[in-house]
Every structure is written in C-alpha cells, then in structure tokens.
Short mmCIF file of C-alpha atoms in Angstrom, two decimals:
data_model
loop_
_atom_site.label_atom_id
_atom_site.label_comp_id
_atom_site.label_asym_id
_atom_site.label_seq_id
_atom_site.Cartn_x
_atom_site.Cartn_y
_atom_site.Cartn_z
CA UNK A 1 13.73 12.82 9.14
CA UNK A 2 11.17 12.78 6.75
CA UNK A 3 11.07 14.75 3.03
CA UNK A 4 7.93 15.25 1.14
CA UNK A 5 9.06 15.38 -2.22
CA UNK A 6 5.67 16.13 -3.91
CA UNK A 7 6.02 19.62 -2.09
CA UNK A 8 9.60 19.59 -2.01
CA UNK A 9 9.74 20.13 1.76
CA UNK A 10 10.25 18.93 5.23
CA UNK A 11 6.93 17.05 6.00
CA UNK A 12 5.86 18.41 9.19
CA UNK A 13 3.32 16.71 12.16
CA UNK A 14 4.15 12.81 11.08
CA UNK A 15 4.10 10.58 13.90
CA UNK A 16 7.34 8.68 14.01
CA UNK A 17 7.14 5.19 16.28
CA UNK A 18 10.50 3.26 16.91
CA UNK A 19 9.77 -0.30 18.01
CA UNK A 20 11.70 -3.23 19.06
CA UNK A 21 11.02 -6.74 17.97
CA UNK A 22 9.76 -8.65 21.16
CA UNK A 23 12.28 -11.14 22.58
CA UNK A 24 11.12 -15.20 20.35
CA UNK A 25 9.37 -12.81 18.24
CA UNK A 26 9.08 -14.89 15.13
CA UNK A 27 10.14 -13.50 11.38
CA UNK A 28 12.85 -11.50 9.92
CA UNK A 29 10.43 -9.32 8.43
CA UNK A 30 7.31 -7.07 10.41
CA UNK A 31 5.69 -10.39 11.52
CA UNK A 32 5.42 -11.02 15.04
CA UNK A 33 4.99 -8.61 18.56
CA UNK A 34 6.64 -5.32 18.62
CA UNK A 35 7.27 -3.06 21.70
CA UNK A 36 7.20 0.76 21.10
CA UNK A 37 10.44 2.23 22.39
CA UNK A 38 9.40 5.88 21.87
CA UNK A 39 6.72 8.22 19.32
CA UNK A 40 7.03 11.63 18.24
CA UNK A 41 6.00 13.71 15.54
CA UNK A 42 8.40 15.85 13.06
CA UNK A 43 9.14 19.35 13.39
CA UNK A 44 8.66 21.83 11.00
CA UNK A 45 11.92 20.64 9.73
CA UNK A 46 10.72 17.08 9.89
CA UNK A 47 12.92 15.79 11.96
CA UNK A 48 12.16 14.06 15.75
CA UNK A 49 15.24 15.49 17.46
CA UNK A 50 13.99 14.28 20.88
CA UNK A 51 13.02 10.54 19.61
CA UNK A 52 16.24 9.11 20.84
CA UNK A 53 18.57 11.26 23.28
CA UNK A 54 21.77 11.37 22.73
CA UNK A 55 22.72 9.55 26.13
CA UNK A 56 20.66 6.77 25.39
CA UNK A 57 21.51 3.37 23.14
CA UNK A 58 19.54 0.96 21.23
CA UNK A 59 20.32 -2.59 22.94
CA UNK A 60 21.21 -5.31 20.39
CA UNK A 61 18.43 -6.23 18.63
CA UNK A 62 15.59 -6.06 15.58
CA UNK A 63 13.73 -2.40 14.97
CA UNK A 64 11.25 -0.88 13.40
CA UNK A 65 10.27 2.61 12.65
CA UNK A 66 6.67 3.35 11.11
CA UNK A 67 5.98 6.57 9.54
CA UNK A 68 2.41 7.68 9.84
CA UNK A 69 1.78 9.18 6.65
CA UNK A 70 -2.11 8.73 6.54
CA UNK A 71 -2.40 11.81 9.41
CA UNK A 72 0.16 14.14 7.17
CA UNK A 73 -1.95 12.59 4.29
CA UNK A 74 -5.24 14.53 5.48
CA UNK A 75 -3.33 17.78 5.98
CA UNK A 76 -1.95 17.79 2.61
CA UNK A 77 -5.19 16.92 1.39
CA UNK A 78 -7.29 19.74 3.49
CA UNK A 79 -4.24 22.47 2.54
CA UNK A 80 -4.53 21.33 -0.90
CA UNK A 81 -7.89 20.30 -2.36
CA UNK A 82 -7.64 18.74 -5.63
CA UNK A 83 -3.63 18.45 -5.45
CA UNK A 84 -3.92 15.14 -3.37
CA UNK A 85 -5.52 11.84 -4.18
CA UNK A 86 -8.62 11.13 -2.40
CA UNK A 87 -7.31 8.50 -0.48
CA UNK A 88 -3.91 7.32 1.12
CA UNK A 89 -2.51 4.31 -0.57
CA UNK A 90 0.59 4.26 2.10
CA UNK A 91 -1.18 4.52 5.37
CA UNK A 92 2.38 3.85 7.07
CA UNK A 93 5.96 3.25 5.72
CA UNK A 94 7.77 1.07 8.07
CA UNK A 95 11.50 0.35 7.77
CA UNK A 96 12.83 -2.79 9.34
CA UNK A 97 16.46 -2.62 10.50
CA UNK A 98 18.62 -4.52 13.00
CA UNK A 99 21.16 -2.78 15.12
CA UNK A 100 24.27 -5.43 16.15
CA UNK A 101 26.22 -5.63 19.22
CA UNK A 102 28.80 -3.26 17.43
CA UNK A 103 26.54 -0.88 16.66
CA UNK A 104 25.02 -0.10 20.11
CA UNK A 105 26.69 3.15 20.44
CA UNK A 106 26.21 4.24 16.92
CA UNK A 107 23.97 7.27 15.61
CA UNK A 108 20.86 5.84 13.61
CA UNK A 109 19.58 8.25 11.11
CA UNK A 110 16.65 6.69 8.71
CA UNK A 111 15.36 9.43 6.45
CA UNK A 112 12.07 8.80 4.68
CA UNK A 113 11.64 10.73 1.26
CA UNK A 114 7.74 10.21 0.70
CA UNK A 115 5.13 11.36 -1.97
CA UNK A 116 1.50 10.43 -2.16
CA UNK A 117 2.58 7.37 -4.66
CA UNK A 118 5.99 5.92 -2.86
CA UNK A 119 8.85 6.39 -0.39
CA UNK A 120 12.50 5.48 0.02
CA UNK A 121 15.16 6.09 2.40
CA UNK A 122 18.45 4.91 3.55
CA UNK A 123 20.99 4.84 6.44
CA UNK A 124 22.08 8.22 6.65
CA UNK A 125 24.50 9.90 8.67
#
C-alpha cells in the first residue's frame, strides 16, 4: 500500500517487487543476491491486492520489498510541471524485513507513506 502524502492520495502505477534473500546470501541488510518472488504495480487505491494470494505463504526467511518511486516520480512530474523537483532523489524505497517460522501463516501488510523528499512505513495490519 503506498500513500503519497505530497498529494495526499493513494499513489497509483508504482511497481511493487517482493524478494527473498538467496539461501548463504551474506548481510543482514540489502547486501547480497535476491530472488524476486512476485511484481505488481498499485491500483488506483495503491494497493497490490494480487501481490501475494491469500492461499499462499512466505517460507521462513529474509525479504525485501522495493518501491519504484522513480516511474510514479515522472508522472507526478509530467501531471504537475513545476510542483515536482526536477529529479528523483529516492529512485526506490526498499524495506528489509524477516518473516520467522511463526509467522509463515501471518498477513504482511508494509505501507509506504512517500513524498518527493522521504518515506516511512510500518507493519500494518
């Protein structure tokens, strides 16, 4: 789920990528090989319903999710000429996260409020 809060809105057409650390992957952090698991892009309500179905679980391990925000970057921009800064200074926002063996059948929600100059988020519900 991703929230622009520069236009106080859901921040559709970001590509959303959830990857998996590669097994002797080295680092606790984004070094080392990651595997994409799945990619889709946000609704209009900015939200990637079909990312992860239901049915399926994340196996025990370290995950990422990277936000493309350069692509939604341009759109701003070309919607809004003047409004947006020239150029993107966060390309991507990834959020690192590790999902434990008693958490394989749990619902991950990682919302992403972003604005041209920084970005949060949090384990939602």
């Amino acid at each position: 789920h991703v929230l622009d809060t520069a236009l106080g809105r859901p921040a559709e057409g970001v590509l959303v990528t959830l990857q998996k650390a590669a097994l002797g992957s080295p680092g606790p952090g984004t070094a080392g090989v990651w595997e994409t698991v799945a990619q889709q892009r946000t609704n209009t309500d900015g939200r990637v319903p079909g990312l992860m179905p239901p049915s399926l679980t994340l196996p025990q391990g370290r995950y990422r999710v990277v936000f493309g925000t350069d692509d939604y970057m341009s759109s701003c921009r070309a919607l809004h000429p003047g409004v947006w800064p020239p150029e993107t200074f966060y390309p991507t926002a990834a959020v690192v996260f590790n999902c434990t063996a008693d958490q394989v059948h749990e619902h991950f929600h990682i919302p992403l409020t972003w604005n041209p100059y920084g970005y949060s988020t949090y384990r939602g519900s």
